[in-house]
């Protein structure tokens, strides 16, 4: 037997440890230890001795033993700790303190806890807004009978002939009419911004529905042509075209030269014509079937499927989506309540910290003497609005991507609720654009970038994507301020050269510096855009 173990056993026996019966009940374990027989194996005796020694040491140690090991703090970049939900709770507590402070100040100055001058903006045109919004959404249903026409047509209305042009003209006229509608009706900026944001979302939904089903109609026509022996002999054996998924990486999108190489390889295998056709049939059939195998084109061309798609929190159409087993009405209630709570907080923040600053700055700029004094007033306005606009930005993010989309996901049992990633850790603007608004990013990657890629080079396709995004942002800013100055458009387009600098060799490997610069430009850009559109 090991001499050290025997020595430890003898030392334990020399200690005056009271028997279990004399120990107080609080220090006893749930069950008394079982005595070890004298003829027990040496390993069992050593284990029992070690246990008695440890209990004796804990009993007679004045200071508890502290274990030290190699560890990092929670905020260390090398830490694997990711649960910082307490700061999310602190964020809401800070907002509550801000609201209480604003209410006490209003009570002192006006005698009322809240002074919401914007209340009339929320209630004006509300019924006209509701009817117009419903008519706008319902008018997109024209795409459904149009697609039945594209599918059954044998002439120029086929999707790959004139159908795509007809659909594009309809979408352009639809967008132009509904964008101009709030201007013609002279709505308040709150009603116009809500309508325009919803309009852009519905337009993207309609475009995705139309063009994806148009692709499926071409696929179905090609699959049907293989059933006829005469047509099968003349049919193209090029590989089946797979529509880019909303989660397809940009590097995985097939290029023209790759398709040409595949066609050359297939043309060289004429002796395997039958096997090629069988594989082609299988690929085409897979393209016409949903990811979970429950829906097949054209059985998806129904009113119920279209209404369900409109309610789903996604901008990219698929034949079917993953679903949760059931909806939680309590969770739906909480998210609905949070939507109105966030709107209330945004209203209080703008009333207390934004509108008074803009009103005062506009009055001071009218009486400013020279550009130096005007520039100083503008800089002071931007610096004063930094924190309020950061709060507004975070509340807008939460109300849209966490609560509104989450509520619609609960209504439709939509299972994929990855509406945003950790954009707050972004190192550059390109990473931010991918992670802070994942539904829009999926749409632009699927229907803009990948649609442009077969015709244009990668830089040109990226430029087109940024151009359309910049136009949409400028439209929203124009609806808020009724001024089309181009500031938002220029700021969005400047992101491309800024990203080149952020991804240069100088910034490579400096993630913390990149995140600091991202947040500084984000906070400064929000207040600067507001000051430019309102004061200039």
Short mmCIF file of C-alpha atoms in Angstrom, two decimals:
data_model
loop_
_atom_site.label_atom_id
_atom_site.label_comp_id
_atom_site.label_asym_id
_atom_site.label_seq_id
_atom_site.Cartn_x
_atom_site.Cartn_y
_atom_site.Cartn_z
CA UNK A 1 0.00 0.00 0.00
CA UNK A 2 1.19 3.57 -0.66
CA UNK A 3 3.07 4.90 2.40
CA UNK A 4 1.63 8.40 1.93
CA UNK A 5 -1.91 7.07 2.07
CA UNK A 6 -1.14 5.12 5.26
CA UNK A 7 0.42 8.24 6.75
CA UNK A 8 -2.69 10.26 5.92
CA UNK A 9 -4.90 7.59 7.50
CA UNK A 10 -2.85 7.58 10.71
CA UNK A 11 -2.97 11.39 10.92
CA UNK A 12 -6.74 11.36 10.57
CA UNK A 13 -7.06 8.79 13.34
CA UNK A 14 -4.94 11.00 15.62
CA UNK A 15 -7.34 13.93 15.18
CA UNK A 16 -10.05 14.17 17.83
CA UNK A 17 -13.09 14.05 15.60
CA UNK A 18 -16.37 13.46 17.44
CA UNK A 19 -18.37 10.48 16.26
CA UNK A 20 -21.34 11.11 13.97
CA UNK A 21 -23.83 10.67 16.80
CA UNK A 22 -22.26 13.60 18.76
CA UNK A 23 -22.19 16.03 15.85
CA UNK A 24 -24.96 18.60 15.62
CA UNK A 25 -27.68 17.88 13.14
CA UNK A 26 -26.77 20.91 11.02
CA UNK A 27 -23.26 19.59 10.31
CA UNK A 28 -24.31 16.06 9.46
CA UNK A 29 -24.81 14.90 5.88
CA UNK A 30 -28.07 13.52 4.66
CA UNK A 31 -26.93 9.96 5.49
CA UNK A 32 -24.20 8.75 7.90
CA UNK A 33 -21.04 7.34 6.28
CA UNK A 34 -20.82 3.61 6.02
CA UNK A 35 -17.96 2.13 8.12
CA UNK A 36 -15.21 0.50 6.12
CA UNK A 37 -14.46 -3.12 7.17
CA UNK A 38 -10.98 -3.94 8.36
CA UNK A 39 -10.49 -6.41 5.55
CA UNK A 40 -11.57 -3.95 2.86
CA UNK A 41 -9.33 -3.58 -0.21
CA UNK A 42 -6.52 -1.03 0.11
CA UNK A 43 -8.09 1.25 -2.53
CA UNK A 44 -11.38 1.46 -0.58
CA UNK A 45 -9.53 2.15 2.68
CA UNK A 46 -7.51 4.91 1.00
CA UNK A 47 -10.68 6.53 -0.38
CA UNK A 48 -12.37 6.43 3.01
CA UNK A 49 -9.30 7.90 4.66
CA UNK A 50 -9.13 10.73 2.14
CA UNK A 51 -12.79 11.59 2.71
CA UNK A 52 -12.30 11.65 6.50
CA UNK A 53 -9.23 13.83 6.12
CA UNK A 54 -11.03 16.40 3.96
CA UNK A 55 -14.00 16.54 6.33
CA UNK A 56 -11.67 17.01 9.25
CA UNK A 57 -9.76 19.77 7.51
CA UNK A 58 -12.97 21.67 6.70
CA UNK A 59 -14.12 21.24 10.26
CA UNK A 60 -10.98 22.70 11.85
CA UNK A 61 -9.95 25.25 9.14
CA UNK A 62 -10.35 28.82 10.35
CA UNK A 63 -10.51 30.30 6.80
CA UNK A 64 -12.26 28.42 3.93
CA UNK A 65 -10.10 27.19 1.11
CA UNK A 66 -10.16 29.36 -2.06
CA UNK A 67 -9.31 27.75 -5.36
CA UNK A 68 -7.24 29.81 -7.79
CA UNK A 69 -6.90 28.90 -11.45
CA UNK A 70 -6.11 30.53 -14.78
CA UNK A 71 -9.23 32.51 -15.77
CA UNK A 72 -10.19 35.73 -17.58
CA UNK A 73 -12.78 38.33 -16.67
CA UNK A 74 -16.22 38.41 -18.29
CA UNK A 75 -15.40 41.49 -20.36
CA UNK A 76 -12.10 40.13 -21.60
CA UNK A 77 -12.15 39.53 -25.39
CA UNK A 78 -10.95 35.96 -24.75
CA UNK A 79 -13.87 35.20 -22.44
CA UNK A 80 -16.56 32.78 -23.59
CA UNK A 81 -19.14 34.42 -21.32
CA UNK A 82 -21.97 35.91 -23.38
CA UNK A 83 -24.87 36.47 -20.99
CA UNK A 84 -25.14 40.23 -20.40
CA UNK A 85 -28.92 40.37 -20.00
CA UNK A 86 -28.50 42.39 -16.82
CA UNK A 87 -27.34 45.34 -18.91
CA UNK A 88 -30.53 45.03 -20.97
CA UNK A 89 -32.50 45.32 -17.72
CA UNK A 90 -30.32 48.29 -16.73
CA UNK A 91 -31.13 49.93 -20.07
CA UNK A 92 -34.86 49.84 -19.30
CA UNK A 93 -34.29 51.08 -15.74
CA UNK A 94 -32.28 54.00 -17.14
CA UNK A 95 -35.12 54.85 -19.52
CA UNK A 96 -37.59 54.72 -16.63
CA UNK A 97 -35.41 57.15 -14.67
CA UNK A 98 -35.24 59.45 -17.70
CA UNK A 99 -39.06 59.43 -18.07
CA UNK A 100 -39.61 60.10 -14.36
CA UNK A 101 -37.16 63.00 -14.48
CA UNK A 102 -38.90 64.48 -17.53
CA UNK A 103 -42.31 64.10 -15.85
CA UNK A 104 -41.12 65.89 -12.70
CA UNK A 105 -39.67 68.74 -14.77
CA UNK A 106 -42.91 69.09 -16.75
CA UNK A 107 -44.91 69.02 -13.52
CA UNK A 108 -42.80 71.84 -12.15
CA UNK A 109 -42.94 73.99 -15.29
CA UNK A 110 -46.46 73.37 -16.61
CA UNK A 111 -48.36 71.70 -13.79
CA UNK A 112 -48.86 68.54 -15.88
CA UNK A 113 -46.65 65.43 -15.75
CA UNK A 114 -46.66 64.97 -19.54
CA UNK A 115 -46.82 67.55 -22.29
CA UNK A 116 -47.13 65.62 -25.55
CA UNK A 117 -47.46 68.16 -28.34
CA UNK A 118 -47.20 65.40 -30.92
CA UNK A 119 -50.42 63.70 -29.85
CA UNK A 120 -52.35 65.41 -32.61
CA UNK A 121 -49.88 64.02 -35.16
CA UNK A 122 -50.71 60.46 -34.10
CA UNK A 123 -54.50 60.88 -34.20
CA UNK A 124 -54.79 62.99 -37.37
CA UNK A 125 -55.58 61.05 -40.59
CA UNK A 126 -55.66 57.80 -38.61
CA UNK A 127 -58.79 56.38 -40.28
CA UNK A 128 -57.72 57.49 -43.73
CA UNK A 129 -54.32 55.93 -43.03
CA UNK A 130 -55.90 52.62 -42.01
CA UNK A 131 -58.10 52.43 -45.13
CA UNK A 132 -55.27 53.46 -47.45
CA UNK A 133 -52.85 51.00 -45.88
CA UNK A 134 -55.35 48.17 -46.26
CA UNK A 135 -56.01 49.09 -49.90
CA UNK A 136 -52.27 49.26 -50.57
CA UNK A 137 -51.69 45.77 -49.16
CA UNK A 138 -54.75 44.31 -50.91
CA UNK A 139 -53.67 45.71 -54.27
CA UNK A 140 -50.57 43.50 -54.23
CA UNK A 141 -52.83 40.44 -54.56
CA UNK A 142 -53.04 41.19 -58.30
CA UNK A 143 -49.75 39.31 -58.53
CA UNK A 144 -51.59 36.05 -57.79
CA UNK A 145 -53.90 35.98 -60.87
CA UNK A 146 -51.07 37.42 -62.96
CA UNK A 147 -48.90 34.45 -62.08
CA UNK A 148 -51.62 32.00 -62.94
CA UNK A 149 -51.74 33.77 -66.29
CA UNK A 150 -47.97 33.49 -66.72
CA UNK A 151 -48.04 29.81 -65.82
CA UNK A 152 -50.89 28.72 -68.13
CA UNK A 153 -49.98 30.96 -71.04
CA UNK A 154 -48.33 29.40 -74.10
CA UNK A 155 -47.60 32.68 -75.84
CA UNK A 156 -45.76 35.90 -75.11
CA UNK A 157 -47.11 36.08 -71.52
CA UNK A 158 -44.84 33.26 -70.41
CA UNK A 159 -42.58 34.47 -67.60
CA UNK A 160 -39.37 34.08 -69.59
CA UNK A 161 -40.90 35.98 -72.53
CA UNK A 162 -43.13 38.93 -71.71
CA UNK A 163 -44.36 38.00 -68.25
CA UNK A 164 -41.36 39.42 -66.42
CA UNK A 165 -41.74 42.73 -68.27
CA UNK A 166 -45.47 42.91 -67.46
CA UNK A 167 -44.80 42.23 -63.78
CA UNK A 168 -41.99 44.82 -63.65
CA UNK A 169 -44.19 47.51 -65.23
CA UNK A 170 -47.02 46.72 -62.80
CA UNK A 171 -44.64 46.96 -59.82
CA UNK A 172 -43.17 50.26 -61.03
CA UNK A 173 -46.60 51.85 -61.48
CA UNK A 174 -47.77 50.43 -58.15
CA UNK A 175 -44.75 51.87 -56.31
CA UNK A 176 -45.01 55.29 -57.96
CA UNK A 177 -48.72 55.62 -57.17
CA UNK A 178 -48.56 54.62 -53.52
CA UNK A 179 -45.39 56.63 -52.79
CA UNK A 180 -47.10 59.79 -54.07
CA UNK A 181 -50.38 59.05 -52.27
CA UNK A 182 -49.43 60.52 -48.83
CA UNK A 183 -48.07 63.66 -50.54
CA UNK A 184 -51.31 64.10 -52.45
CA UNK A 185 -53.35 63.65 -49.27
CA UNK A 186 -51.04 65.97 -47.26
CA UNK A 187 -50.69 63.63 -44.28
CA UNK A 188 -48.73 64.33 -41.12
CA UNK A 189 -45.13 63.13 -41.07
CA UNK A 190 -45.91 60.36 -38.56
CA UNK A 191 -48.63 58.85 -40.78
CA UNK A 192 -46.48 59.28 -43.88
CA UNK A 193 -43.43 57.59 -42.35
CA UNK A 194 -45.46 54.60 -41.14
CA UNK A 195 -47.15 54.26 -44.52
CA UNK A 196 -43.89 54.59 -46.45
CA UNK A 197 -42.02 52.03 -44.32
CA UNK A 198 -44.90 49.56 -44.63
CA UNK A 199 -45.12 50.35 -48.35
CA UNK A 200 -41.44 49.50 -48.92
CA UNK A 201 -41.75 46.26 -46.94
CA UNK A 202 -44.84 45.17 -48.91
CA UNK A 203 -43.15 46.11 -52.19
CA UNK A 204 -40.19 43.88 -51.37
CA UNK A 205 -42.57 41.07 -50.43
CA UNK A 206 -44.48 41.43 -53.69
CA UNK A 207 -41.28 41.48 -55.75
CA UNK A 208 -39.92 38.36 -54.06
CA UNK A 209 -43.24 36.53 -54.50
CA UNK A 210 -43.48 37.49 -58.17
CA UNK A 211 -39.96 36.73 -59.28
CA UNK A 212 -39.52 33.52 -57.30
CA UNK A 213 -42.78 32.09 -58.63
CA UNK A 214 -41.81 33.27 -62.10
CA UNK A 215 -38.63 31.24 -61.79
CA UNK A 216 -40.67 28.23 -60.64
CA UNK A 217 -43.00 28.57 -63.65
CA UNK A 218 -39.99 28.33 -65.96
CA UNK A 219 -38.75 25.31 -64.01
CA UNK A 220 -42.16 23.60 -64.26
CA UNK A 221 -42.32 24.22 -68.02
CA UNK A 222 -38.89 22.72 -68.45
CA UNK A 223 -39.78 19.67 -66.33
CA UNK A 224 -43.02 19.13 -68.25
CA UNK A 225 -41.20 19.25 -71.58
CA UNK A 226 -39.11 16.26 -70.51
CA UNK A 227 -42.25 14.08 -70.32
CA UNK A 228 -42.70 14.19 -74.09
CA UNK A 229 -40.17 11.94 -75.91
CA UNK A 230 -39.98 14.29 -78.89
CA UNK A 231 -39.41 17.32 -76.69
CA UNK A 232 -37.05 15.44 -74.39
CA UNK A 233 -34.68 14.73 -77.29
CA UNK A 234 -34.58 18.44 -78.15
CA UNK A 235 -34.55 19.67 -74.54
CA UNK A 236 -31.52 21.41 -73.12
CA UNK A 237 -29.52 19.27 -70.74
CA UNK A 238 -28.03 22.26 -68.94
CA UNK A 239 -28.04 21.95 -65.17
CA UNK A 240 -31.18 23.00 -63.33
CA UNK A 241 -31.13 26.64 -62.25
CA UNK A 242 -31.48 26.89 -58.49
CA UNK A 243 -32.87 30.18 -57.22
CA UNK A 244 -30.54 31.71 -54.61
CA UNK A 245 -31.78 31.05 -51.10
CA UNK A 246 -32.09 33.95 -48.71
CA UNK A 247 -29.24 32.35 -46.75
CA UNK A 248 -27.00 31.52 -49.71
CA UNK A 249 -23.58 33.05 -49.26
CA UNK A 250 -22.45 35.44 -51.95
CA UNK A 251 -19.50 33.20 -52.76
CA UNK A 252 -21.89 30.31 -53.46
CA UNK A 253 -23.89 32.16 -56.14
CA UNK A 254 -23.12 30.51 -59.48
CA UNK A 255 -21.34 32.65 -62.02
CA UNK A 256 -21.69 32.63 -65.81
CA UNK A 257 -18.32 31.00 -66.44
CA UNK A 258 -19.18 28.17 -64.04
CA UNK A 259 -22.46 27.52 -65.88
CA UNK A 260 -20.67 27.44 -69.22
CA UNK A 261 -18.15 24.93 -67.88
CA UNK A 262 -20.99 22.67 -66.69
CA UNK A 263 -22.71 22.84 -70.10
CA UNK A 264 -19.46 21.91 -71.83
CA UNK A 265 -18.98 18.94 -69.52
CA UNK A 266 -22.55 17.76 -70.17
CA UNK A 267 -22.19 18.16 -73.95
CA UNK A 268 -19.12 15.89 -73.84
CA UNK A 269 -21.17 13.10 -72.20
CA UNK A 270 -23.66 12.44 -75.02
CA UNK A 271 -23.39 8.70 -74.42
CA UNK A 272 -24.96 9.21 -70.99
CA UNK A 273 -27.96 11.17 -72.25
CA UNK A 274 -30.53 9.10 -70.40
CA UNK A 275 -28.75 9.33 -67.07
CA UNK A 276 -28.35 13.06 -67.53
CA UNK A 277 -32.06 13.50 -68.23
CA UNK A 278 -33.00 11.45 -65.17
CA UNK A 279 -30.74 13.55 -62.99
CA UNK A 280 -32.15 16.71 -64.57
CA UNK A 281 -35.72 15.62 -63.83
CA UNK A 282 -34.77 15.00 -60.22
CA UNK A 283 -33.08 18.39 -59.87
CA UNK A 284 -36.00 20.23 -61.45
CA UNK A 285 -38.49 18.40 -59.23
CA UNK A 286 -36.44 19.28 -56.15
CA UNK A 287 -36.49 22.95 -57.17
CA UNK A 288 -40.30 22.84 -57.37
CA UNK A 289 -40.65 21.33 -53.90
CA UNK A 290 -40.52 23.19 -50.61
CA UNK A 291 -37.63 22.75 -48.18
CA UNK A 292 -39.68 20.46 -45.94
CA UNK A 293 -41.33 18.54 -48.77
CA UNK A 294 -44.94 19.48 -47.95
CA UNK A 295 -45.68 22.06 -50.68
CA UNK A 296 -45.02 21.80 -54.41
CA UNK A 297 -45.41 24.45 -57.09
CA UNK A 298 -48.01 25.41 -58.39
CA UNK A 299 -50.15 24.27 -55.44
CA UNK A 300 -48.82 27.26 -53.52
CA UNK A 301 -50.66 29.74 -55.79
CA UNK A 302 -53.60 30.20 -53.44
CA UNK A 303 -55.06 33.15 -51.57
CA UNK A 304 -54.41 31.48 -48.20
CA UNK A 305 -50.74 30.94 -49.02
CA UNK A 306 -50.35 34.55 -50.15
CA UNK A 307 -52.06 36.00 -47.05
CA UNK A 308 -49.91 33.79 -44.83
CA UNK A 309 -46.80 35.03 -46.63
CA UNK A 310 -47.84 38.67 -46.14
CA UNK A 311 -48.17 38.08 -42.39
CA UNK A 312 -44.89 36.17 -42.01
CA UNK A 313 -41.98 38.36 -40.79
CA UNK A 314 -39.83 37.81 -43.88
CA UNK A 315 -39.21 39.60 -47.17
CA UNK A 316 -38.09 36.53 -49.14
CA UNK A 317 -40.75 34.16 -50.44
CA UNK A 318 -40.36 30.41 -50.02
CA UNK A 319 -42.81 27.61 -50.69
CA UNK A 320 -42.91 26.85 -46.97
CA UNK A 321 -41.28 27.95 -43.74
CA UNK A 322 -40.40 26.18 -40.48
CA UNK A 323 -43.18 26.58 -37.91
CA UNK A 324 -43.50 26.30 -34.15
CA UNK A 325 -45.97 23.72 -32.78
CA UNK A 326 -48.22 26.38 -31.24
CA UNK A 327 -48.39 30.09 -30.54
CA UNK A 328 -48.00 31.66 -27.12
CA UNK A 329 -50.73 34.23 -26.56
CA UNK A 330 -49.02 35.48 -23.40
CA UNK A 331 -45.84 36.18 -25.37
CA UNK A 332 -47.94 37.90 -28.04
CA UNK A 333 -49.52 40.10 -25.36
CA UNK A 334 -46.12 41.06 -23.93
CA UNK A 335 -44.72 41.98 -27.34
CA UNK A 336 -47.80 44.04 -28.24
CA UNK A 337 -47.54 45.86 -24.94
CA UNK A 338 -43.83 46.47 -25.55
CA UNK A 339 -44.58 48.04 -28.95
CA UNK A 340 -46.79 50.71 -27.41
CA UNK A 341 -44.36 51.13 -24.52
CA UNK A 342 -41.48 51.82 -26.90
CA UNK A 343 -43.59 54.30 -28.89
CA UNK A 344 -44.42 56.09 -25.62
CA UNK A 345 -40.72 56.23 -24.67
CA UNK A 346 -39.76 57.57 -28.11
CA UNK A 347 -42.45 60.25 -27.83
CA UNK A 348 -41.29 61.35 -24.37
CA UNK A 349 -37.65 61.41 -25.50
CA UNK A 350 -38.39 63.54 -28.55
CA UNK A 351 -40.68 65.88 -26.59
CA UNK A 352 -38.18 66.42 -23.78
CA UNK A 353 -34.78 66.29 -25.46
CA UNK A 354 -35.09 66.73 -29.25
CA UNK A 355 -37.94 69.07 -30.26
CA UNK A 356 -37.00 71.87 -27.79
CA UNK A 357 -33.38 71.77 -29.00
CA UNK A 358 -34.38 71.95 -32.68
CA UNK A 359 -36.88 74.76 -32.05
CA UNK A 360 -34.30 76.80 -30.15
CA UNK A 361 -31.60 76.18 -32.76
CA UNK A 362 -33.92 77.16 -35.65
CA UNK A 363 -34.75 80.44 -33.90
CA UNK A 364 -31.08 81.18 -33.16
CA UNK A 365 -30.01 80.40 -36.74
CA UNK A 366 -32.47 82.98 -38.09
CA UNK A 367 -30.76 85.70 -36.08
CA UNK A 368 -27.20 84.42 -36.52
CA UNK A 369 -24.61 86.88 -37.79
CA UNK A 370 -22.26 85.20 -40.24
CA UNK A 371 -21.42 81.61 -41.05
CA UNK A 372 -19.13 81.22 -38.04
CA UNK A 373 -21.93 81.81 -35.55
CA UNK A 374 -24.26 79.61 -37.60
CA UNK A 375 -21.68 76.84 -37.69
CA UNK A 376 -21.21 77.07 -33.92
CA UNK A 377 -24.98 76.81 -33.39
CA UNK A 378 -25.15 73.82 -35.73
CA UNK A 379 -22.27 72.06 -33.93
CA UNK A 380 -23.88 72.72 -30.56
CA UNK A 381 -27.17 71.29 -31.82
CA UNK A 382 -25.46 68.13 -33.09
CA UNK A 383 -23.63 67.59 -29.80
CA UNK A 384 -26.81 68.14 -27.76
CA UNK A 385 -28.74 65.60 -29.84
CA UNK A 386 -26.11 62.82 -29.64
CA UNK A 387 -27.52 60.99 -26.63
CA UNK A 388 -31.26 61.46 -27.39
CA UNK A 389 -30.85 60.12 -30.90
CA UNK A 390 -28.85 57.16 -29.67
CA UNK A 391 -31.78 56.32 -27.38
CA UNK A 392 -34.27 56.79 -30.23
CA UNK A 393 -32.20 54.56 -32.50
CA UNK A 394 -32.07 51.75 -29.92
CA UNK A 395 -35.82 52.01 -29.29
CA UNK A 396 -36.59 51.93 -33.03
CA UNK A 397 -34.42 48.84 -33.35
CA UNK A 398 -36.19 47.10 -30.47
CA UNK A 399 -39.72 48.03 -31.53
CA UNK A 400 -39.22 46.77 -35.10
CA UNK A 401 -36.91 43.78 -34.91
CA UNK A 402 -37.68 42.42 -31.46
CA UNK A 403 -41.32 43.26 -30.81
CA UNK A 404 -43.18 43.91 -34.08
CA UNK A 405 -41.50 41.11 -36.04
CA UNK A 406 -41.60 38.90 -32.96
CA UNK A 407 -45.35 39.49 -32.60
CA UNK A 408 -46.02 38.56 -36.23
CA UNK A 409 -43.77 35.52 -35.84
CA UNK A 410 -45.92 34.46 -32.88
CA UNK A 411 -49.15 35.03 -34.85
CA UNK A 412 -47.99 32.94 -37.82
CA UNK A 413 -45.96 30.41 -35.73
CA UNK A 414 -42.92 31.46 -37.78
CA UNK A 415 -40.04 29.52 -36.26
CA UNK A 416 -37.00 31.36 -37.68
CA UNK A 417 -36.80 34.48 -35.52
CA UNK A 418 -33.22 35.42 -36.30
CA UNK A 419 -34.12 38.97 -37.32
CA UNK A 420 -30.81 40.48 -36.24
CA UNK A 421 -27.35 39.41 -35.14
CA UNK A 422 -24.85 41.05 -32.80
CA UNK A 423 -24.58 44.22 -34.89
CA UNK A 424 -23.38 46.12 -31.80
CA UNK A 425 -20.03 44.31 -32.20
CA UNK A 426 -19.64 45.40 -35.85
CA UNK A 427 -16.19 46.44 -37.01
CA UNK A 428 -17.33 48.23 -40.17
CA UNK A 429 -20.47 49.40 -41.96
CA UNK A 430 -20.66 46.40 -44.25
CA UNK A 431 -20.81 44.05 -41.29
CA UNK A 432 -23.45 46.28 -39.69
CA UNK A 433 -25.60 46.23 -42.84
CA UNK A 434 -25.56 42.42 -42.79
CA UNK A 435 -26.42 41.98 -39.13
CA UNK A 436 -28.70 44.74 -37.91
CA UNK A 437 -31.53 44.12 -40.41
CA UNK A 438 -31.31 40.51 -41.56
CA UNK A 439 -34.67 40.37 -43.47
CA UNK A 440 -33.69 43.34 -45.67
CA UNK A 441 -30.15 42.01 -46.06
CA UNK A 442 -31.53 38.66 -47.27
CA UNK A 443 -33.77 40.44 -49.78
CA UNK A 444 -30.98 42.59 -51.26
CA UNK A 445 -28.61 39.65 -51.40
CA UNK A 446 -31.17 37.40 -53.10
CA UNK A 447 -33.07 39.76 -55.41
CA UNK A 448 -30.63 42.60 -56.09
CA UNK A 449 -27.05 41.39 -55.81
CA UNK A 450 -27.52 37.87 -57.15
CA UNK A 451 -29.93 39.13 -59.84
CA UNK A 452 -27.30 41.64 -61.02
CA UNK A 453 -24.34 39.29 -60.74
CA UNK A 454 -24.85 37.32 -64.01
CA UNK A 455 -24.82 40.61 -65.97
CA UNK A 456 -22.45 42.82 -63.98
CA UNK A 457 -19.20 42.36 -62.15
CA UNK A 458 -19.08 42.06 -58.38
CA UNK A 459 -18.17 45.75 -57.74
CA UNK A 460 -20.96 46.96 -60.03
CA UNK A 461 -23.51 44.60 -58.43
CA UNK A 462 -22.45 45.88 -55.01
CA UNK A 463 -22.82 49.47 -56.24
CA UNK A 464 -26.35 48.76 -57.49
CA UNK A 465 -27.25 47.25 -54.12
CA UNK A 466 -25.98 50.29 -52.20
CA UNK A 467 -27.67 52.65 -54.70
CA UNK A 468 -31.13 51.15 -54.19
CA UNK A 469 -30.66 51.11 -50.42
CA UNK A 470 -29.58 54.76 -50.45
CA UNK A 471 -32.64 55.77 -52.50
CA UNK A 472 -34.93 54.01 -50.01
CA UNK A 473 -33.29 55.80 -47.05
CA UNK A 474 -33.55 59.16 -48.79
CA UNK A 475 -37.25 58.52 -49.46
CA UNK A 476 -37.89 57.86 -45.76
CA UNK A 477 -36.00 60.99 -44.69
CA UNK A 478 -37.90 63.02 -47.28
CA UNK A 479 -41.21 61.77 -45.89
CA UNK A 480 -40.21 62.77 -42.34
CA UNK A 481 -39.03 66.29 -43.15
CA UNK A 482 -40.78 66.95 -46.51
CA UNK A 483 -37.32 67.90 -47.79
CA UNK A 484 -35.42 65.95 -50.43
CA UNK A 485 -31.93 67.29 -49.86
CA UNK A 486 -29.91 64.17 -50.64
CA UNK A 487 -28.03 64.12 -47.33
CA UNK A 488 -29.14 60.59 -46.51
CA UNK A 489 -28.37 59.39 -50.03
CA UNK A 490 -24.85 60.82 -49.92
CA UNK A 491 -24.24 59.39 -46.43
CA UNK A 492 -25.30 55.92 -47.57
CA UNK A 493 -23.13 56.01 -50.69
CA UNK A 494 -20.15 57.19 -48.64
CA UNK A 495 -20.27 53.90 -46.78
CA UNK A 496 -18.59 52.15 -49.73
CA UNK A 497 -15.29 54.11 -49.59
CA UNK A 498 -15.47 54.08 -45.78
CA UNK A 499 -15.72 50.27 -45.82
CA UNK A 500 -12.63 50.12 -48.05
CA UNK A 501 -10.73 52.13 -45.44
CA UNK A 502 -12.13 50.06 -42.57
CA UNK A 503 -11.01 46.85 -44.29
CA UNK A 504 -7.62 48.14 -45.33
CA UNK A 505 -4.33 46.76 -44.08
CA UNK A 506 -4.12 49.65 -41.61
CA UNK A 507 -7.27 48.50 -39.76
CA UNK A 508 -6.83 44.76 -40.19
CA UNK A 509 -6.70 42.90 -36.89
CA UNK A 510 -7.82 45.94 -34.85
CA UNK A 511 -11.33 44.87 -34.00
CA UNK A 512 -11.73 47.06 -30.93
CA UNK A 513 -10.68 50.18 -32.81
CA UNK A 514 -13.05 49.31 -35.64
CA UNK A 515 -15.96 48.91 -33.21
CA UNK A 516 -15.15 52.23 -31.53
CA UNK A 517 -15.06 54.03 -34.88
CA UNK A 518 -18.30 52.34 -35.93
CA UNK A 519 -20.16 53.51 -32.82
CA UNK A 520 -18.73 57.04 -33.06
CA UNK A 521 -19.78 57.39 -36.69
CA UNK A 522 -23.20 55.88 -35.93
CA UNK A 523 -24.01 58.23 -33.05
CA UNK A 524 -22.58 61.29 -34.78
CA UNK A 525 -24.28 60.47 -38.08
CA UNK A 526 -27.78 60.19 -36.58
CA UNK A 527 -27.78 63.61 -34.93
CA UNK A 528 -26.00 65.22 -37.90
CA UNK A 529 -28.60 63.91 -40.37
CA UNK A 530 -31.41 65.23 -38.21
CA UNK A 531 -29.81 68.66 -37.86
CA UNK A 532 -29.12 68.88 -41.59
CA UNK A 533 -32.65 67.96 -42.69
CA UNK A 534 -34.40 70.16 -40.11
CA UNK A 535 -32.15 73.22 -39.93
CA UNK A 536 -30.55 73.45 -43.38
#
